[in-house]
Short mmCIF file of C-alpha atoms in Angstrom, two decimals:
data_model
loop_
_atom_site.label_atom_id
_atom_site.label_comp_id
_atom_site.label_asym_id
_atom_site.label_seq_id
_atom_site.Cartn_x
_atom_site.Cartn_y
_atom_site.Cartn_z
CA UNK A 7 11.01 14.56 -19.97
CA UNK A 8 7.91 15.44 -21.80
CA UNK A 9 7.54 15.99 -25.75
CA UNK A 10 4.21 16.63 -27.65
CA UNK A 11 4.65 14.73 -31.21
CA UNK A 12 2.67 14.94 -34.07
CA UNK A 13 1.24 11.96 -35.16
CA UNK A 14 2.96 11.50 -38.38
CA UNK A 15 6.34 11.91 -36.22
CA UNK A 16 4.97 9.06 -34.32
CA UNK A 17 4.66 6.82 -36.54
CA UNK A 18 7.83 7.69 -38.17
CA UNK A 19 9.39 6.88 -35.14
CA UNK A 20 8.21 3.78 -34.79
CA UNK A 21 8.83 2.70 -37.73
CA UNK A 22 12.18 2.91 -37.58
CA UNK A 23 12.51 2.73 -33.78
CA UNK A 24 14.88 5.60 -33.51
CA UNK A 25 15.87 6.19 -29.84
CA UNK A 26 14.66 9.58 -28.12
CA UNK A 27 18.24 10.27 -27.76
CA UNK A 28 18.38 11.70 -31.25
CA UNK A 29 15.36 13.30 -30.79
CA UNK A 30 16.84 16.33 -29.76
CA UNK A 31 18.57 16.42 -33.30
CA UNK A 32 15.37 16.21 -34.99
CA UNK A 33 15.37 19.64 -35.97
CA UNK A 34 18.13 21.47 -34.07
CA UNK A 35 17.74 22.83 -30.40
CA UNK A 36 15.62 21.55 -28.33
CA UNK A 37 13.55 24.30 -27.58
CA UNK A 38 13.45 24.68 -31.42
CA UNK A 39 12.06 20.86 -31.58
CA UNK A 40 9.34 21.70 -28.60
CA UNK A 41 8.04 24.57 -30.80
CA UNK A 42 7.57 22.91 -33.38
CA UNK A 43 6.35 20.16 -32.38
CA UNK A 44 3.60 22.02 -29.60
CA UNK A 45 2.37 23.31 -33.04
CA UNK A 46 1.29 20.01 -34.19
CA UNK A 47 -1.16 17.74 -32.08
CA UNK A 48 -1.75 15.76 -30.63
CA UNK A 49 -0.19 12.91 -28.32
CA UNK A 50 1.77 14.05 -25.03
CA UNK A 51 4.80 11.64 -24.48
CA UNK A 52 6.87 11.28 -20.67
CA UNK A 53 9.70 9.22 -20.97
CA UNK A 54 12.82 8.31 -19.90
CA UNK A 55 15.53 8.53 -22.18
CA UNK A 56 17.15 5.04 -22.62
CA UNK A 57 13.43 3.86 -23.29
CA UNK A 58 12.77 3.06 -27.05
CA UNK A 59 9.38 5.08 -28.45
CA UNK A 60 7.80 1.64 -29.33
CA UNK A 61 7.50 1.22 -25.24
CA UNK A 62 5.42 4.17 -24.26
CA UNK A 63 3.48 5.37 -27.09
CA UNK A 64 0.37 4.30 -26.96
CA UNK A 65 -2.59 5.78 -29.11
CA UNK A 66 -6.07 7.85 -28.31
CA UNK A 67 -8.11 8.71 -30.74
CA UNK A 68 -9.02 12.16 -29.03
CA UNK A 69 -7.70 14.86 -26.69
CA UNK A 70 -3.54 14.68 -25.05
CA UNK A 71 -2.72 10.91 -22.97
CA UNK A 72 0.07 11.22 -20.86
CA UNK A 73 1.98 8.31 -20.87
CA UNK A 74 4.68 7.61 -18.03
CA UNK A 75 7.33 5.20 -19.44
CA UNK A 76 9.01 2.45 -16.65
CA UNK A 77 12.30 2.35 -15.97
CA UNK A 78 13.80 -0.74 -13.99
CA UNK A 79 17.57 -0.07 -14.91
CA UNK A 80 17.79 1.64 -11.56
CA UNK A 81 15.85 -0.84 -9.67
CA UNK A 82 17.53 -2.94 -7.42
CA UNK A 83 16.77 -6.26 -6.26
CA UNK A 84 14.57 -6.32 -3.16
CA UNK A 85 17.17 -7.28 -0.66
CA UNK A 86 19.46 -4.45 -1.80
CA UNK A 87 16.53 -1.97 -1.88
CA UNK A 88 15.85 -3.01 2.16
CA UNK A 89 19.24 -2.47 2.80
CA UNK A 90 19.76 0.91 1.47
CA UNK A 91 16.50 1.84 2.68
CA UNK A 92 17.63 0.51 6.72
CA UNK A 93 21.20 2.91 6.17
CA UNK A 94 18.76 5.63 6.31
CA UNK A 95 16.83 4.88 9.53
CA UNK A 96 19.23 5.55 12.08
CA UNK A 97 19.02 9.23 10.16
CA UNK A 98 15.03 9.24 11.02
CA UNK A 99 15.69 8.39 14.55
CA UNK A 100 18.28 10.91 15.15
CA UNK A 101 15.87 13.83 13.59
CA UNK A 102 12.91 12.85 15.82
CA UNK A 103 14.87 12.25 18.98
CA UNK A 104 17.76 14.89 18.66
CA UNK A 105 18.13 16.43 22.21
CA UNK A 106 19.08 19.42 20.24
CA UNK A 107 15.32 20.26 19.70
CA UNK A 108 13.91 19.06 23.34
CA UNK A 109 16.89 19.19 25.44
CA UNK A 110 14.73 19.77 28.31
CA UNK A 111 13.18 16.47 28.14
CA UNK A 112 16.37 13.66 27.75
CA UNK A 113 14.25 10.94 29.37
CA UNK A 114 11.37 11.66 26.49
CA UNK A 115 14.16 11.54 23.76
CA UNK A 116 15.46 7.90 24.84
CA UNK A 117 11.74 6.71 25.10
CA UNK A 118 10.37 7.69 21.77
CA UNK A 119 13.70 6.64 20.03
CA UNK A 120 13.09 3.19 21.85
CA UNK A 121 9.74 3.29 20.72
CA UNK A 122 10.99 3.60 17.45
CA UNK A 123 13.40 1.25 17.19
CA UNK A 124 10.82 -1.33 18.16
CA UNK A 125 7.82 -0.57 16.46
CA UNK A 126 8.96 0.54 12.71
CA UNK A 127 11.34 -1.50 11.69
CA UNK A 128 11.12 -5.29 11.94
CA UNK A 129 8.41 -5.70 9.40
CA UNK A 130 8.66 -6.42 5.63
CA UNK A 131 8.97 -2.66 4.89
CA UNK A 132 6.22 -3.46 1.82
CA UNK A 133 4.85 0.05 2.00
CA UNK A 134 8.74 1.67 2.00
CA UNK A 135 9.82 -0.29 -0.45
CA UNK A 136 6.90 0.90 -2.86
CA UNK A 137 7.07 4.20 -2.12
CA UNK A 138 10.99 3.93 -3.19
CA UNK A 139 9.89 1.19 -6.39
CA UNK A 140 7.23 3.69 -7.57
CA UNK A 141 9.31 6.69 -7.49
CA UNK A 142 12.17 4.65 -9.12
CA UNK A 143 10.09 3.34 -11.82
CA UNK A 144 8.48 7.00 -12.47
CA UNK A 145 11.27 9.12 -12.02
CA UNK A 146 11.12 11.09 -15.32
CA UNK A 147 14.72 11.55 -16.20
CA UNK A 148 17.71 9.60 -17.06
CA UNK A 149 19.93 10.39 -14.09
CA UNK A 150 18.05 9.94 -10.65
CA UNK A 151 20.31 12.19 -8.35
CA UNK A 152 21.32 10.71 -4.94
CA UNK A 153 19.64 13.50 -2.85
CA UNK A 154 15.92 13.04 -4.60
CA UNK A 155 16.38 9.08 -3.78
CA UNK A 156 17.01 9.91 -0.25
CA UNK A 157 13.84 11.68 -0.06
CA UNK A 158 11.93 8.67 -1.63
CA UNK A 159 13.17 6.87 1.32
CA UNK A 160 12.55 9.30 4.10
CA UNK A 161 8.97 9.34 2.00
CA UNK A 162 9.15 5.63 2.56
CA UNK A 163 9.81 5.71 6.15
CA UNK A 164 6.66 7.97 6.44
CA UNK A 165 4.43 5.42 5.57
CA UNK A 166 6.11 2.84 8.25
CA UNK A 167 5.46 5.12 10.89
CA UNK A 168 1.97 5.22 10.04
CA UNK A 169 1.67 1.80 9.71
CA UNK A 170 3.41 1.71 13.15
CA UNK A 171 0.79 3.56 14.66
CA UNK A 172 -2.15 1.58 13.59
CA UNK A 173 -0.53 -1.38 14.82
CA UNK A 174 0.43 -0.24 17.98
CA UNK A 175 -3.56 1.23 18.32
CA UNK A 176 -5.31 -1.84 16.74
CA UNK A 177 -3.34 -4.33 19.31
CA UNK A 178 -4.57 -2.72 22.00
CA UNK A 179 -8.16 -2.51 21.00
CA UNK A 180 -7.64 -6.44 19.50
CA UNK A 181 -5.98 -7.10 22.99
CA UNK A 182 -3.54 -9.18 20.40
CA UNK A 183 -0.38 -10.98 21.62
CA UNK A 184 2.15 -11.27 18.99
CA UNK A 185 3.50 -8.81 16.08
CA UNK A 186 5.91 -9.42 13.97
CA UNK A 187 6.71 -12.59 15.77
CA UNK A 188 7.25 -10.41 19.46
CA UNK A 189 5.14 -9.29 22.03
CA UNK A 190 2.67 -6.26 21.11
CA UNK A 191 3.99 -3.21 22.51
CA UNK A 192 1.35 -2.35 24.46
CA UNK A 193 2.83 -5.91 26.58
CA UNK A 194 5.79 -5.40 26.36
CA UNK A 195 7.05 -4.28 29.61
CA UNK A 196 3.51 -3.98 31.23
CA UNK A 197 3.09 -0.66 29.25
CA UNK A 198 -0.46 -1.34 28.90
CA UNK A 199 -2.72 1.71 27.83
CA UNK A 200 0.17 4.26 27.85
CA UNK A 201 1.39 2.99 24.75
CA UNK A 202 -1.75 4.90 22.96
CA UNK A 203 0.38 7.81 23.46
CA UNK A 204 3.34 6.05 22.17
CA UNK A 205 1.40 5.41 19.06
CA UNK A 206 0.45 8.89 18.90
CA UNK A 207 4.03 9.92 18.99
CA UNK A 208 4.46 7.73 16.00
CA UNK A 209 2.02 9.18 14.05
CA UNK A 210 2.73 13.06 15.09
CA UNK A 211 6.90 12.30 13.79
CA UNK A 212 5.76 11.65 10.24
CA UNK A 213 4.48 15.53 10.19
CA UNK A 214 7.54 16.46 11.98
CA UNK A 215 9.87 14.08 8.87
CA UNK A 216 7.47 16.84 6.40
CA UNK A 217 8.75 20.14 7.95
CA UNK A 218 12.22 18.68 8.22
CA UNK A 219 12.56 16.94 4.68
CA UNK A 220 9.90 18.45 2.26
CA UNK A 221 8.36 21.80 3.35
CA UNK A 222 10.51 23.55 0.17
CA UNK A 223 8.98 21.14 -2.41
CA UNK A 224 6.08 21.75 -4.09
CA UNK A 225 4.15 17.97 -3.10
CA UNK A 226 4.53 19.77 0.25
CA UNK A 227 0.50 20.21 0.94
CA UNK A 228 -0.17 17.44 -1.56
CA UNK A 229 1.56 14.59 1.08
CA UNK A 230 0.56 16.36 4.20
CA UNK A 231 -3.26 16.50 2.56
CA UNK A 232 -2.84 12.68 1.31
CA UNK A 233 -1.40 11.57 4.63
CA UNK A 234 -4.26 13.40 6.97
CA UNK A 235 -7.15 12.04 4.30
CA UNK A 236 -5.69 8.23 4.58
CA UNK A 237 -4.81 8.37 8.17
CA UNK A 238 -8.82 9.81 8.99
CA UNK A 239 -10.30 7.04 6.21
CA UNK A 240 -8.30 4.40 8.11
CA UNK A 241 -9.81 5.54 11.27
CA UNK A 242 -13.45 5.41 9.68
CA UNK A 243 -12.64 1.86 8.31
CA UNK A 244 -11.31 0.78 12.00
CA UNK A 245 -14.39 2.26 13.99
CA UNK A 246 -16.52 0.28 11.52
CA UNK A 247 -14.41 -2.91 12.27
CA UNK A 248 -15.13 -2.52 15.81
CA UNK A 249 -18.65 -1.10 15.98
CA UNK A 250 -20.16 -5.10 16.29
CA UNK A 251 -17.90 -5.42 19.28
CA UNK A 252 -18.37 -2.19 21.05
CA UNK A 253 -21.46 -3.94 23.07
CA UNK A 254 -19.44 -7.22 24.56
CA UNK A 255 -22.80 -8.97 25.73
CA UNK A 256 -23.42 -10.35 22.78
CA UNK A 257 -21.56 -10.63 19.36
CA UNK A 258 -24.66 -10.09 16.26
CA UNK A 259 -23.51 -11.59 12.94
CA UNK A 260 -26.34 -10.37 11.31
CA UNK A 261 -24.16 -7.72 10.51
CA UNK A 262 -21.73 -9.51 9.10
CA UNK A 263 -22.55 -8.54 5.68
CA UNK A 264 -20.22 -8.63 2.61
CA UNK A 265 -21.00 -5.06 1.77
CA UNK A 266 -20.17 -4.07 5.65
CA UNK A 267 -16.55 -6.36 4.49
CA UNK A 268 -16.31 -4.69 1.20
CA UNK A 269 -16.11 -0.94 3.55
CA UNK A 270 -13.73 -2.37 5.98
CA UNK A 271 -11.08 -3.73 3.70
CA UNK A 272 -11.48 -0.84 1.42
CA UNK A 273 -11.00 1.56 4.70
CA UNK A 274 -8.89 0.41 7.06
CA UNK A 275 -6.47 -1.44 4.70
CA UNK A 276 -6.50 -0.60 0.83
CA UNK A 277 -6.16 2.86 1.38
CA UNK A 278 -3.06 3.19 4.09
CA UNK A 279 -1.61 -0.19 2.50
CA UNK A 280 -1.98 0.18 -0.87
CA UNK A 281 -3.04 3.79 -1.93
CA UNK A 282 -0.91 5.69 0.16
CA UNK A 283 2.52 4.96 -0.98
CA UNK A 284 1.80 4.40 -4.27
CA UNK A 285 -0.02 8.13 -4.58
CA UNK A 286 2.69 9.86 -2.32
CA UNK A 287 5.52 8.58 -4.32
CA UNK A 288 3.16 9.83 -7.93
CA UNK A 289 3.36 13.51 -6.03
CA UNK A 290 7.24 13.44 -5.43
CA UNK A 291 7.55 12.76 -9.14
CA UNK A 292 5.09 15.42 -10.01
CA UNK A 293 2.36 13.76 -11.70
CA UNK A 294 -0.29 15.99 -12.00
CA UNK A 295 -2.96 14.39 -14.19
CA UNK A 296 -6.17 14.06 -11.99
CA UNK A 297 -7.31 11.37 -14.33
CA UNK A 298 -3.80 9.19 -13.27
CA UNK A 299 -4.61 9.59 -10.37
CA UNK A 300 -8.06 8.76 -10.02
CA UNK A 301 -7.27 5.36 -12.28
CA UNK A 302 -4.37 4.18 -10.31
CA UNK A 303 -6.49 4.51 -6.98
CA UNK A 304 -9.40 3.06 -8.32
CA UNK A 305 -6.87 0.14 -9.70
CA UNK A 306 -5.21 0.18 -6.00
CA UNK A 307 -8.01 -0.10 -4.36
CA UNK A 308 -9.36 -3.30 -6.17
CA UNK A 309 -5.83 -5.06 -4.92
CA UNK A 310 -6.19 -4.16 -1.75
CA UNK A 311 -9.19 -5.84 -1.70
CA UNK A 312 -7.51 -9.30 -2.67
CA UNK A 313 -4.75 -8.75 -0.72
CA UNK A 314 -7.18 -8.51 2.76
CA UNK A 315 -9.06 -11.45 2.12
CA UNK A 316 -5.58 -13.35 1.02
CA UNK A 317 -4.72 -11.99 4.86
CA UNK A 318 -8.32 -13.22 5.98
CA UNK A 319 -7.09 -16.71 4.51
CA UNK A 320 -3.49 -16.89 5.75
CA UNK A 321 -5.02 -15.92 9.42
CA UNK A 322 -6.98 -19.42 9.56
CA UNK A 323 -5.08 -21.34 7.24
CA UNK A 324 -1.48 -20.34 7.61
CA UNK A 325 0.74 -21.19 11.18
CA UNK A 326 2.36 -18.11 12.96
CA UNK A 327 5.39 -18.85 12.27
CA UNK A 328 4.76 -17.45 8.47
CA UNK A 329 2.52 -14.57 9.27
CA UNK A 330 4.10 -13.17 12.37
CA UNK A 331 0.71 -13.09 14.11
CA UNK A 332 -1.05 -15.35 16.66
CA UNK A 333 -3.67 -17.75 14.76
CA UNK A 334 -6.86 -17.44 14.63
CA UNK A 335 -7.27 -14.14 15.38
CA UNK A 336 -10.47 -13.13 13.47
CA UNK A 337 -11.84 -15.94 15.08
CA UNK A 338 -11.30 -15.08 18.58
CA UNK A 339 -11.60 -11.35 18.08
CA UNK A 340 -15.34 -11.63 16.65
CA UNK A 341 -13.79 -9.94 13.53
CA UNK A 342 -16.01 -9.51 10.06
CA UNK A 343 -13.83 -11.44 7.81
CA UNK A 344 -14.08 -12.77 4.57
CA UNK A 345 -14.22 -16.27 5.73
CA UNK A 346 -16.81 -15.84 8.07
CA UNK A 347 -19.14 -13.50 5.80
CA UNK A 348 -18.88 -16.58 3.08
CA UNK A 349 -19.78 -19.32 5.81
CA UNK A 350 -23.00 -17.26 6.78
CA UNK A 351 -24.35 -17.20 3.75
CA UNK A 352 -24.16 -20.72 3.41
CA UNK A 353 -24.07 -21.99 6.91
CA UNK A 354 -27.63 -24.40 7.77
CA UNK A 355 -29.31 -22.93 10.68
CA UNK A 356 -28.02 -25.82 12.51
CA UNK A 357 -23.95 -24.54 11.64
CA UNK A 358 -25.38 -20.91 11.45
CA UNK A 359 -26.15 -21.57 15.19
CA UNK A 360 -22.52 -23.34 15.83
CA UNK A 361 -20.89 -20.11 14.62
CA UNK A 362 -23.39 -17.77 16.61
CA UNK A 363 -22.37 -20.32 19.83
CA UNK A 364 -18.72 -20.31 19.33
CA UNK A 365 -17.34 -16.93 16.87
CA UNK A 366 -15.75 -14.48 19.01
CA UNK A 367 -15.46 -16.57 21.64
CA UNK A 368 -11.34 -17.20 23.14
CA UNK A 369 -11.87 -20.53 23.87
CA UNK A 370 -9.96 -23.11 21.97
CA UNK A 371 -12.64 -25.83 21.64
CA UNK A 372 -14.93 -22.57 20.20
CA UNK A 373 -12.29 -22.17 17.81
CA UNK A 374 -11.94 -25.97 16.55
CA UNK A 375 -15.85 -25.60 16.29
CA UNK A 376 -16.11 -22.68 14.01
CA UNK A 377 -13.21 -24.26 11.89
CA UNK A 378 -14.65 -26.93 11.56
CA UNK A 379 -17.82 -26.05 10.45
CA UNK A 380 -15.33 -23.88 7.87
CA UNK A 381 -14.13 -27.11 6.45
CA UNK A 382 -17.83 -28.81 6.36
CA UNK A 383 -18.38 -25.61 4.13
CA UNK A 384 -15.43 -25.74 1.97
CA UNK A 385 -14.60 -22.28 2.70
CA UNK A 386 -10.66 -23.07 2.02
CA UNK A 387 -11.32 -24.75 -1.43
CA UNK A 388 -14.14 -21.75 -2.22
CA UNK A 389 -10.53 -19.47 -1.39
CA UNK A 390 -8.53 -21.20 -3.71
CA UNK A 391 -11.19 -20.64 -6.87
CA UNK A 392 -11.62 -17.19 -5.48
CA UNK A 393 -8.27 -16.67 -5.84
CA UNK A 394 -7.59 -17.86 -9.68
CA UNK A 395 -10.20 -16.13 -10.45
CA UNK A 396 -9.43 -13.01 -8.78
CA UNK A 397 -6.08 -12.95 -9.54
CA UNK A 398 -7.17 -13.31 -13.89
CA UNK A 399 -9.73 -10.82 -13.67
CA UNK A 400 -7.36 -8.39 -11.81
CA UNK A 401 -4.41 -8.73 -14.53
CA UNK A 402 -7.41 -7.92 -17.29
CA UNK A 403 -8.51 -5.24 -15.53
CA UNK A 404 -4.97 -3.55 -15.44
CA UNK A 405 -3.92 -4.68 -18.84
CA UNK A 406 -7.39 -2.43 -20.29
CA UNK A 407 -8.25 0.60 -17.93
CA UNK A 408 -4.59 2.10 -16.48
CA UNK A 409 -4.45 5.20 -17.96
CA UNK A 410 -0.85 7.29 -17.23
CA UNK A 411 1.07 4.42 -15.70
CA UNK A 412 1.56 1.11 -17.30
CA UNK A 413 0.17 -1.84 -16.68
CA UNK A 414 3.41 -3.77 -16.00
CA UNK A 415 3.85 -1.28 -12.70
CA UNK A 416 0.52 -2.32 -11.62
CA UNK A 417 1.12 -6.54 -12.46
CA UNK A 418 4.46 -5.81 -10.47
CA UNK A 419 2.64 -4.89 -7.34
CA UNK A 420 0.07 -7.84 -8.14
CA UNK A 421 2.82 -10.13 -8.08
CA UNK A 422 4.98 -8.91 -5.33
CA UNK A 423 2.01 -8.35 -2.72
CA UNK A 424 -0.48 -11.38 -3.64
CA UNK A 425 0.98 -14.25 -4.72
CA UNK A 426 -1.26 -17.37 -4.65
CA UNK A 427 -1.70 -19.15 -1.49
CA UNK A 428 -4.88 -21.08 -1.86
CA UNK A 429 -4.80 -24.93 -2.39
CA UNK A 430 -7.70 -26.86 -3.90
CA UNK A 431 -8.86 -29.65 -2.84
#
């Protein structure tokens, strides 16, 4: 609910802390109260009703600041949230595989519903569970009707299924093992290169979900515009990823740059990780301010960028068990990660030469090698101070330049996505 006060109201308000609920009394009706009150200037207020005035207003000394208020009444805890938001999967798998639709293909229908079921769920659900938080948190009225959460979760589900797809995709191309503590898909079963078309299939239902679920809404082209702009940018971002490998003779870490890094990570992960479910679940609200939007990606982006070297850390530091992934990855893929990128630039040409010998290379002893010239470095203890310092400068950053959202939304996400793994030593 939106209300533009004038600024003596304001601080009237304030003053006394009188609850928006009488409000509406103020001066009668309440299209009486916006009249009046559009007349005066000069501070737009959104806010939930059961939120106190002294939590959202904040002040500008020019133009109209939208302010969207938090609301974490309706929030449940995370283990709750997952389980609501699995009681609507089996409704996702019976839209995209009813025989109703394809009834000339019943072999088709199994396989992409067993597809499904083993490449979507599984996983943490972090991007779901966003999209759902963020439209929880934003929703602009008291009562959040059943029917509108749904749709957050459906929304939700939208972004697994893209994640899905990259997976799927990025295995193959990785030739990686284990995901999600299981076989890759692309191994399971010998399916080998015919699972790019399962991954296709993943990526195709999400469109599919749109026409079904939001076609009459009016974030219609906004998601299917957001989703096809994030899904080509992580495409970009993987392409660059791969581009030192594409010639197999010889791995060149001169290109191992940190400003090549600084494109990957902001490509092929911050956007579709972070971005993505954060902006779609800002359209199903109906935020419109470009400026909110442009501030929350910029602020998005920036977190991303922790959270993929936190990943680049917990690949070489962390054991399988805890990441669901096989260890060492980077290192025996060739890949342009933070670690590596750090190393070079401090490497003597004697370990510079080590890591040319050995990075890339699937040999265990290889491995050992380039991890140990790692530790000679004190790449794990230049994490850890990376990490504190990262972490502050982040929280300052939100606490001064969010603009629309609050900073406690954004210091939620910090916390819940990259908590501190680094040890000093």
């Amino acid at each position: 609910m939106s209300f533009i006060l004038p600024k003596h109201a304001i601080l009237s308000l304030l003053k006394r802390n009188v609850p928006f609920q009488n409000l509406l009394n103020f001066t009668g009706t309440k299209n009486n109260t916006l009249r009046r009150l559009h007349q005066d200037s000069k501070i737009h207020i959104r806010y939930n009703l059961n939120t106190s005035p002294s939590q959202i207003i904040r002040s500008k000394n020019a133009g109209v600041r939208t302010v969207y208020s938090m609301s974490h009444k309706r929030c449940l805890p995370s283990e709750d949230e997952l389980r609501e938001l699995m009681a609507v999967w089996p409704d996702i798998v019976r839209d995209l595989t009813d025989a109703g639709q394809h009834s000339d293909m019943p072999d088709v229908n199994k396989w992409v519903a067993k597809v499904l079921q083993y490449n979507v769920p599984g996983g943490s659900a972090k991007r779901a569970l966003s999209v759902v938080y963020t439209y929880k948190t934003l929703y602009p009225y008291d009562e959040l009707p059943e029917e509108d959460l749904y749709l957050a979760r459906i929304l939700g589900w939208c972004t697994e299924l893209l994640q899905a797809f990259f997976l799927v995709t990025d295995d193959i191309q990785d030739q990686s093992k284990m995901r999600r503590n299981k076989p890759c898909w692309y191994i399971q079963n010998d399916h080998g290169l015919a699972a790019i078309t399962d991954g296709i299939i993943l990526e195709t239902s999400i469109y599919q979900l749109f026409r079904t679920y939001f076609k009459s809404k009016d974030c219609y082209v906004d998601l299917l515009e957001l989703f096809s702009d994030i899904t080509h940018k992580t495409m970009l971002g993987q392409c660059l990823d791969m581009f030192p490998m594409y010639s197999r003779k010889k791995l060149n870490l001169d290109l191992f740059t940190m400003d090549r890094y600084n494109a990957i990570v902001k490509y092929k992960t911050s956007y579709y990780i972070f971005v993505l479910p954060i902006i779609s679940a800002m359209h199903l609200v109906g935020i419109k301010d470009p400026e909110v939007y442009r501030q929350a990606t910029t602020i998005l982006l920036e977190i991303g960028h922790f959270f993929q070297i936190r990943d680049d850390y917990l690949d070489c530091y962390c054991s399988p068990e805890v990441t669901g992934k096989s260890a060492d990855r980077d290192i025996i893929e060739g890949k342009c990660s933070w670690l590596i990128v750090v190393a070079l630039q401090r490497a003597t040409p004697k370990q510079k030469k080590i890591l040319e010998e050995c990075y890339g290379k699937p040999d265990i002893e290889k491995v050992n090698r380039v991890k140990q010239v790692y530790n000679e470095l004190g790449i794990a203890n230049t994490y850890a101070i990376y990490e504190e310092e990262t972490y502050n400068l982040l929280t300052t950053h939100i606490q001064q330049v969010s603009r629309g959202l609050p900073p406690e939304f954004f210091l939620r996400l910090l916390e819940r996505t990259c908590s501190k793994v680094g040890r000093k030593n």
